[in-house]
Amino acid sequence: QVQLVESGGGVVQPGRSLRLSCAASGFNFTNYGIHWVRQAPGKGLEWVADIVFDGSKQYYADSVKGRFTISRDNSQNTVYLQMNSLRVEDTAVYYCAKHLRGYYFDYWGQGTLVTVSS
Amino acid sequence: EIVMTQSPATLSVSPGEGVTLSCRASQSINSNLAWYQQKPGQSPRLLIFGASTRATGIPARFSGRGSGTEFILTISSLQPEDFAVYYCQQYNTWPPLTFGGGTKVEI
């Protein structure tokens, strides 16, 4: 069955960096783009970034552009989110998600919590 | 950026009742709309895509309709497990993909 497992969250000070991982299994990873979506505590969902199936293109929300970098290793079935210059407002649960034919999400991971605090 | 607006923010209902949730797009998104259900402490679950097509395993009491800028999610005869937050998401024009603010369906 399809599984997406995030890891790498934790508590970090403002201005510091963190790298999240999303390990995928149960589907042909190299055929699908993968997205990161975040949810601040008690708030709604915010799309963060995505990377196409072969890693050749990446797209970002304006709120993270220039600070976050999404990448993938198709040999390891893993997508990464490198988060630099973290801000308090980046505090959220970060989900990775797989999209289907359209850019809607048929599978989500369980999420990993990132807390940015001094 | 396409702004998605959901109403109402909260809906108080009783089990067995039917509910209608609204989602409006700031410009036409054709039928490129998805609905998700999220329960506390859980990841979102895909309910509807293409505005009206139920995802695999979603009960028939969930139905979606609409196109352009106005969309509706209907849940007929609410079950106890349906109390949750519901989000709409447009995927017609991106980046960015955008979500509505959510509607909480509570008892």
PDB file of C-alpha atoms in Angstrom:
ATOM      1  CA  GLN A   1       0.000   0.000   0.000  1.00  0.00           C
ATOM      2  CA  VAL A   2       1.063   3.597  -0.550  1.00  0.00           C
ATOM      3  CA  GLN A   3       3.018   5.083   2.326  1.00  0.00           C
ATOM      4  CA  LEU A   4       4.591   8.472   2.818  1.00  0.00           C
ATOM      5  CA  VAL A   5       6.629   8.896   5.971  1.00  0.00           C
ATOM      6  CA  GLU A   6       7.984  12.276   7.001  1.00  0.00           C
ATOM      7  CA  SER A   7      10.859  12.802   9.375  1.00  0.00           C
ATOM      8  CA  GLY A   8      13.267  15.504  10.465  1.00  0.00           C
ATOM      9  CA  GLY A   9      10.995  17.840  12.366  1.00  0.00           C
ATOM     10  CA  GLY A  10      11.918  19.369  15.681  1.00  0.00           C
ATOM     11  CA  VAL A  11      12.520  22.572  17.595  1.00  0.00           C
ATOM     12  CA  VAL A  12      14.861  25.110  16.022  1.00  0.00           C
ATOM     13  CA  GLN A  13      15.777  28.714  16.691  1.00  0.00           C
ATOM     14  CA  PRO A  14      14.822  31.479  14.276  1.00  0.00           C
ATOM     15  CA  GLY A  15      17.375  31.891  11.509  1.00  0.00           C
ATOM     16  CA  ARG A  16      18.539  28.296  11.709  1.00  0.00           C
ATOM     17  CA  SER A  17      18.059  25.433   9.240  1.00  0.00           C
ATOM     18  CA  LEU A  18      16.309  22.090   9.174  1.00  0.00           C
ATOM     19  CA  ARG A  19      15.936  19.365   6.564  1.00  0.00           C
ATOM     20  CA  LEU A  20      12.786  17.288   6.294  1.00  0.00           C
ATOM     21  CA  SER A  21      12.581  13.933   4.533  1.00  0.00           C
ATOM     22  CA  CYS A  22       9.650  12.126   2.978  1.00  0.00           C
ATOM     23  CA  ALA A  23      10.188   8.423   2.338  1.00  0.00           C
ATOM     24  CA  ALA A  24       7.777   6.884  -0.145  1.00  0.00           C
ATOM     25  CA  SER A  25       6.782   3.301  -0.810  1.00  0.00           C
ATOM     26  CA  GLY A  26       4.015   1.280  -2.402  1.00  0.00           C
ATOM     27  CA  PHE A  27       3.872   3.068  -5.744  1.00  0.00           C
ATOM     28  CA  ASN A  28       6.089   3.877  -8.709  1.00  0.00           C
ATOM     29  CA  PHE A  29       7.829   6.848  -7.126  1.00  0.00           C
ATOM     30  CA  THR A  30       9.572   7.960 -10.314  1.00  0.00           C
ATOM     31  CA  ASN A  31       6.218   8.589 -12.014  1.00  0.00           C
ATOM     32  CA  TYR A  32       4.863  11.155  -9.571  1.00  0.00           C
ATOM     33  CA  GLY A  33       5.471  14.630  -8.350  1.00  0.00           C
ATOM     34  CA  ILE A  34       5.570  15.112  -4.590  1.00  0.00           C
ATOM     35  CA  HIS A  35       4.430  18.150  -2.635  1.00  0.00           C
ATOM     36  CA  TRP A  36       4.934  19.634   0.804  1.00  0.00           C
ATOM     37  CA  VAL A  37       1.889  21.139   2.502  1.00  0.00           C
ATOM     38  CA  ARG A  38       1.994  22.696   5.965  1.00  0.00           C
ATOM     39  CA  GLN A  39      -0.502  23.459   8.679  1.00  0.00           C
ATOM     40  CA  ALA A  40       0.224  25.950  11.430  1.00  0.00           C
ATOM     41  CA  PRO A  41      -1.224  25.052  14.841  1.00  0.00           C
ATOM     42  CA  GLY A  42      -5.007  25.449  14.741  1.00  0.00           C
ATOM     43  CA  LYS A  43      -4.913  26.818  11.198  1.00  0.00           C
ATOM     44  CA  GLY A  44      -5.688  25.672   7.673  1.00  0.00           C
ATOM     45  CA  LEU A  45      -3.616  24.038   4.980  1.00  0.00           C
ATOM     46  CA  GLU A  46      -0.940  25.897   3.016  1.00  0.00           C
ATOM     47  CA  TRP A  47       0.814  24.490  -0.032  1.00  0.00           C
ATOM     48  CA  VAL A  48       4.579  24.968   0.291  1.00  0.00           C
ATOM     49  CA  ALA A  49       6.418  23.390  -2.625  1.00  0.00           C
ATOM     50  CA  ASP A  50       6.458  20.618  -5.162  1.00  0.00           C
ATOM     51  CA  ILE A  51       8.905  18.777  -7.358  1.00  0.00           C
ATOM     52  CA  VAL A  52       8.098  17.008 -10.588  1.00  0.00           C
ATOM     53  CA  PHE A  53       8.666  13.292 -11.140  1.00  0.00           C
ATOM     54  CA  ASP A  54      12.241  13.553 -12.393  1.00  0.00           C
ATOM     55  CA  GLY A  55      13.329  16.459 -10.222  1.00  0.00           C
ATOM     56  CA  SER A  56      13.788  18.777 -13.189  1.00  0.00           C
ATOM     57  CA  LYS A  57      11.352  21.422 -11.962  1.00  0.00           C
ATOM     58  CA  GLN A  58      10.464  22.791  -8.561  1.00  0.00           C
ATOM     59  CA  TYR A  59       7.774  25.240  -7.530  1.00  0.00           C
ATOM     60  CA  TYR A  60       7.425  27.246  -4.341  1.00  0.00           C
ATOM     61  CA  ALA A  61       4.963  29.345  -2.421  1.00  0.00           C
ATOM     62  CA  ASP A  62       6.016  32.984  -2.214  1.00  0.00           C
ATOM     63  CA  SER A  63       6.228  32.683   1.576  1.00  0.00           C
ATOM     64  CA  VAL A  64       9.151  30.250   1.332  1.00  0.00           C
ATOM     65  CA  LYS A  65      10.752  31.123  -2.004  1.00  0.00           C
ATOM     66  CA  GLY A  66      14.472  31.748  -1.627  1.00  0.00           C
ATOM     67  CA  ARG A  67      14.586  30.079   1.790  1.00  0.00           C
ATOM     68  CA  PHE A  68      13.312  26.524   1.155  1.00  0.00           C
ATOM     69  CA  THR A  69      14.611  24.037  -1.401  1.00  0.00           C
ATOM     70  CA  ILE A  70      12.816  20.868  -2.452  1.00  0.00           C
ATOM     71  CA  SER A  71      14.775  17.992  -3.954  1.00  0.00           C
ATOM     72  CA  ARG A  72      14.408  14.284  -4.539  1.00  0.00           C
ATOM     73  CA  ASP A  73      16.505  11.150  -4.751  1.00  0.00           C
ATOM     74  CA  ASN A  74      14.698   8.683  -6.973  1.00  0.00           C
ATOM     75  CA  SER A  75      17.176   5.941  -6.101  1.00  0.00           C
ATOM     76  CA  GLN A  76      16.057   6.255  -2.457  1.00  0.00           C
ATOM     77  CA  ASN A  77      12.368   7.035  -3.113  1.00  0.00           C
ATOM     78  CA  THR A  78      12.786  10.117  -0.943  1.00  0.00           C
ATOM     79  CA  VAL A  79      11.933  13.797  -1.219  1.00  0.00           C
ATOM     80  CA  TYR A  80      13.632  16.431   0.900  1.00  0.00           C
ATOM     81  CA  LEU A  81      12.731  19.914   2.041  1.00  0.00           C
ATOM     82  CA  GLN A  82      15.729  21.994   3.048  1.00  0.00           C
ATOM     83  CA  MET A  83      14.500  24.878   5.164  1.00  0.00           C
ATOM     84  CA  ASN A  84      16.905  27.765   5.761  1.00  0.00           C
ATOM     85  CA  SER A  85      16.488  31.096   7.545  1.00  0.00           C
ATOM     86  CA  LEU A  86      13.552  29.718   9.498  1.00  0.00           C
ATOM     87  CA  ARG A  87      11.046  32.113  10.959  1.00  0.00           C
ATOM     88  CA  VAL A  88       8.577  31.802  13.821  1.00  0.00           C
ATOM     89  CA  GLU A  89       5.770  31.804  11.258  1.00  0.00           C
ATOM     90  CA  ASP A  90       7.186  28.632   9.667  1.00  0.00           C
ATOM     91  CA  THR A  91       6.024  26.710  12.753  1.00  0.00           C
ATOM     92  CA  ALA A  92       3.675  24.025  11.466  1.00  0.00           C
ATOM     93  CA  VAL A  93       3.071  20.374  10.812  1.00  0.00           C
ATOM     94  CA  TYR A  94       4.645  19.614   7.456  1.00  0.00           C
ATOM     95  CA  TYR A  95       2.989  16.960   5.316  1.00  0.00           C
ATOM     96  CA  CYS A  96       4.294  15.431   2.153  1.00  0.00           C
ATOM     97  CA  ALA A  97       1.652  14.419  -0.327  1.00  0.00           C
ATOM     98  CA  LYS A  98       1.445  12.650  -3.651  1.00  0.00           C
ATOM     99  CA  HIS A  99      -0.718  14.036  -6.399  1.00  0.00           C
ATOM    100  CA  LEU A 100      -2.856  12.072  -8.812  1.00  0.00           C
ATOM    101  CA  ARG A 101      -3.576  12.979 -12.402  1.00  0.00           C
ATOM    102  CA  GLY A 102      -4.536  16.487 -11.459  1.00  0.00           C
ATOM    103  CA  TYR A 103      -2.743  18.438  -8.780  1.00  0.00           C
ATOM    104  CA  TYR A 104      -4.905  17.171  -5.955  1.00  0.00           C
ATOM    105  CA  PHE A 105      -3.571  14.869  -3.278  1.00  0.00           C
ATOM    106  CA  ASP A 106      -4.615  11.256  -3.002  1.00  0.00           C
ATOM    107  CA  TYR A 107      -2.112  10.251  -0.327  1.00  0.00           C
ATOM    108  CA  TRP A 108      -0.642  12.184   2.579  1.00  0.00           C
ATOM    109  CA  GLY A 109       1.983  11.359   5.143  1.00  0.00           C
ATOM    110  CA  GLN A 110       1.321  11.593   8.863  1.00  0.00           C
ATOM    111  CA  GLY A 111       3.202  14.883   9.124  1.00  0.00           C
ATOM    112  CA  THR A 112       6.218  16.101  11.062  1.00  0.00           C
ATOM    113  CA  LEU A 113       6.101  19.067  13.439  1.00  0.00           C
ATOM    114  CA  VAL A 114       8.523  21.947  13.010  1.00  0.00           C
ATOM    115  CA  THR A 115       8.648  24.476  15.826  1.00  0.00           C
ATOM    116  CA  VAL A 116      10.644  27.653  15.339  1.00  0.00           C
ATOM    117  CA  SER A 117      11.192  29.336  18.651  1.00  0.00           C
ATOM    118  CA  SER A 118      13.900  31.080  20.588  1.00  0.00           C
TER     119      SER A 118
ATOM    120  CA  GLU B   1      -3.139  33.723  -6.834  1.00  0.00           C
ATOM    121  CA  ILE B   2      -6.619  32.232  -6.678  1.00  0.00           C
ATOM    122  CA  VAL B   3      -8.258  32.809  -3.312  1.00  0.00           C
ATOM    123  CA  MET B   4     -10.610  30.116  -2.034  1.00  0.00           C
ATOM    124  CA  THR B   5     -13.299  31.138   0.444  1.00  0.00           C
ATOM    125  CA  GLN B   6     -15.301  28.605   2.428  1.00  0.00           C
ATOM    126  CA  SER B   7     -18.506  29.207   4.318  1.00  0.00           C
ATOM    127  CA  PRO B   8     -19.626  28.900   6.946  1.00  0.00           C
ATOM    128  CA  ALA B   9     -16.575  28.627   9.178  1.00  0.00           C
ATOM    129  CA  THR B  10     -18.454  26.384  11.583  1.00  0.00           C
ATOM    130  CA  LEU B  11     -21.595  24.325  11.178  1.00  0.00           C
ATOM    131  CA  SER B  12     -23.405  22.849  14.164  1.00  0.00           C
ATOM    132  CA  VAL B  13     -25.562  19.878  13.260  1.00  0.00           C
ATOM    133  CA  SER B  14     -26.963  16.673  14.696  1.00  0.00           C
ATOM    134  CA  PRO B  15     -26.238  13.130  13.535  1.00  0.00           C
ATOM    135  CA  GLY B  16     -28.623  12.104  10.799  1.00  0.00           C
ATOM    136  CA  GLU B  17     -29.009  15.624   9.421  1.00  0.00           C
ATOM    137  CA  GLY B  18     -27.751  16.692   6.014  1.00  0.00           C
ATOM    138  CA  VAL B  19     -25.324  19.582   5.509  1.00  0.00           C
ATOM    139  CA  THR B  20     -24.174  21.776   2.665  1.00  0.00           C
ATOM    140  CA  LEU B  21     -20.712  23.342   2.642  1.00  0.00           C
ATOM    141  CA  SER B  22     -19.806  26.130   0.256  1.00  0.00           C
ATOM    142  CA  CYS B  23     -16.531  26.980  -1.466  1.00  0.00           C
ATOM    143  CA  ARG B  24     -16.015  29.989  -3.726  1.00  0.00           C
ATOM    144  CA  ALA B  25     -13.057  30.753  -5.987  1.00  0.00           C
ATOM    145  CA  SER B  26     -11.889  34.291  -6.736  1.00  0.00           C
ATOM    146  CA  GLN B  27     -11.832  33.429 -10.451  1.00  0.00           C
ATOM    147  CA  SER B  28     -12.967  30.543 -12.575  1.00  0.00           C
ATOM    148  CA  ILE B  29     -11.291  27.233 -11.847  1.00  0.00           C
ATOM    149  CA  ASN B  30     -13.493  25.187 -14.195  1.00  0.00           C
ATOM    150  CA  SER B  31     -14.083  21.907 -12.348  1.00  0.00           C
ATOM    151  CA  ASN B  32     -10.573  21.647 -10.925  1.00  0.00           C
ATOM    152  CA  LEU B  33     -11.611  21.445  -7.302  1.00  0.00           C
ATOM    153  CA  ALA B  34     -10.973  18.879  -4.597  1.00  0.00           C
ATOM    154  CA  TRP B  35     -12.502  18.409  -1.141  1.00  0.00           C
ATOM    155  CA  TYR B  36     -10.695  16.945   1.859  1.00  0.00           C
ATOM    156  CA  GLN B  37     -11.779  15.825   5.308  1.00  0.00           C
ATOM    157  CA  GLN B  38      -9.475  16.243   8.288  1.00  0.00           C
ATOM    158  CA  LYS B  39     -10.105  14.868  11.756  1.00  0.00           C
ATOM    159  CA  PRO B  40      -8.159  16.047  14.815  1.00  0.00           C
ATOM    160  CA  GLY B  41      -4.611  14.712  14.852  1.00  0.00           C
ATOM    161  CA  GLN B  42      -4.958  13.146  11.410  1.00  0.00           C
ATOM    162  CA  SER B  43      -3.802  13.965   7.913  1.00  0.00           C
ATOM    163  CA  PRO B  44      -6.322  15.232   5.382  1.00  0.00           C
ATOM    164  CA  ARG B  45      -8.212  12.611   3.378  1.00  0.00           C
ATOM    165  CA  LEU B  46      -9.277  13.130  -0.223  1.00  0.00           C
ATOM    166  CA  LEU B  47     -13.061  12.998  -0.616  1.00  0.00           C
ATOM    167  CA  ILE B  48     -13.873  14.525  -3.996  1.00  0.00           C
ATOM    168  CA  PHE B  49     -11.901  15.587  -7.077  1.00  0.00           C
ATOM    169  CA  GLY B  50     -12.995  17.126 -10.339  1.00  0.00           C
ATOM    170  CA  ALA B  51     -15.656  18.924  -8.273  1.00  0.00           C
ATOM    171  CA  SER B  52     -17.954  15.888  -8.246  1.00  0.00           C
ATOM    172  CA  THR B  53     -16.047  12.587  -8.476  1.00  0.00           C
ATOM    173  CA  ARG B  54     -15.786  10.647  -5.244  1.00  0.00           C
ATOM    174  CA  ALA B  55     -12.355   9.276  -4.394  1.00  0.00           C
ATOM    175  CA  THR B  56     -11.872   5.562  -3.862  1.00  0.00           C
ATOM    176  CA  GLY B  57     -13.702   4.254  -0.830  1.00  0.00           C
ATOM    177  CA  ILE B  58     -15.663   7.438  -0.114  1.00  0.00           C
ATOM    178  CA  PRO B  59     -19.285   6.739   0.851  1.00  0.00           C
ATOM    179  CA  ALA B  60     -22.083   7.852  -1.437  1.00  0.00           C
ATOM    180  CA  ARG B  61     -23.457  10.216   1.235  1.00  0.00           C
ATOM    181  CA  PHE B  62     -20.675  12.620   0.169  1.00  0.00           C
ATOM    182  CA  SER B  63     -21.399  14.465  -3.051  1.00  0.00           C
ATOM    183  CA  GLY B  64     -19.923  17.494  -4.753  1.00  0.00           C
ATOM    184  CA  ARG B  65     -21.134  19.823  -7.452  1.00  0.00           C
ATOM    185  CA  GLY B  66     -20.335  23.098  -9.102  1.00  0.00           C
ATOM    186  CA  SER B  67     -18.060  24.628 -11.689  1.00  0.00           C
ATOM    187  CA  GLY B  68     -16.487  27.976 -12.411  1.00  0.00           C
ATOM    188  CA  THR B  69     -16.396  29.801  -9.091  1.00  0.00           C
ATOM    189  CA  GLU B  70     -19.120  28.212  -6.940  1.00  0.00           C
ATOM    190  CA  PHE B  71     -18.877  24.754  -5.414  1.00  0.00           C
ATOM    191  CA  ILE B  72     -20.856  22.710  -2.930  1.00  0.00           C
ATOM    192  CA  LEU B  73     -20.072  19.677  -0.805  1.00  0.00           C
ATOM    193  CA  THR B  74     -23.148  17.903   0.513  1.00  0.00           C
ATOM    194  CA  ILE B  75     -23.132  15.289   3.231  1.00  0.00           C
ATOM    195  CA  SER B  76     -26.468  13.566   3.503  1.00  0.00           C
ATOM    196  CA  SER B  77     -27.380  12.005   6.846  1.00  0.00           C
ATOM    197  CA  LEU B  78     -24.292  12.831   8.911  1.00  0.00           C
ATOM    198  CA  GLN B  79     -22.646   9.918  10.649  1.00  0.00           C
ATOM    199  CA  PRO B  80     -20.681  10.325  13.915  1.00  0.00           C
ATOM    200  CA  GLU B  81     -17.413   9.825  12.000  1.00  0.00           C
ATOM    201  CA  ASP B  82     -18.217  12.751   9.663  1.00  0.00           C
ATOM    202  CA  PHE B  83     -17.648  15.416  12.289  1.00  0.00           C
ATOM    203  CA  ALA B  84     -14.433  16.999  11.092  1.00  0.00           C
ATOM    204  CA  VAL B  85     -12.989  19.967   9.228  1.00  0.00           C
ATOM    205  CA  TYR B  86     -13.525  20.099   5.471  1.00  0.00           C
ATOM    206  CA  TYR B  87     -11.229  21.915   3.054  1.00  0.00           C
ATOM    207  CA  CYS B  88     -11.583  22.733  -0.614  1.00  0.00           C
ATOM    208  CA  GLN B  89      -8.542  23.098  -2.878  1.00  0.00           C
ATOM    209  CA  GLN B  90      -8.191  24.450  -6.394  1.00  0.00           C
ATOM    210  CA  TYR B  91      -5.726  22.952  -8.842  1.00  0.00           C
ATOM    211  CA  ASN B  92      -6.696  24.854 -11.978  1.00  0.00           C
ATOM    212  CA  THR B  93      -4.052  27.557 -11.762  1.00  0.00           C
ATOM    213  CA  TRP B  94      -0.762  27.080  -9.977  1.00  0.00           C
ATOM    214  CA  PRO B  95       1.639  27.771  -8.482  1.00  0.00           C
ATOM    215  CA  PRO B  96       0.394  28.251  -5.944  1.00  0.00           C
ATOM    216  CA  LEU B  97      -2.125  25.534  -5.248  1.00  0.00           C
ATOM    217  CA  THR B  98      -4.559  27.077  -2.796  1.00  0.00           C
ATOM    218  CA  PHE B  99      -6.908  25.844  -0.107  1.00  0.00           C
ATOM    219  CA  GLY B 100      -9.962  27.345   1.487  1.00  0.00           C
ATOM    220  CA  GLY B 101      -9.886  28.200   5.161  1.00  0.00           C
ATOM    221  CA  GLY B 102     -11.987  25.191   6.109  1.00  0.00           C
ATOM    222  CA  THR B 103     -15.446  24.484   7.510  1.00  0.00           C
ATOM    223  CA  LYS B 104     -15.704  22.740  10.842  1.00  0.00           C
ATOM    224  CA  VAL B 105     -18.714  20.440  11.131  1.00  0.00           C
ATOM    225  CA  GLU B 106     -19.482  19.929  14.796  1.00  0.00           C
ATOM    226  CA  ILE B 107     -22.229  18.485  16.911  1.00  0.00           C
TER     227      ILE B 107
END
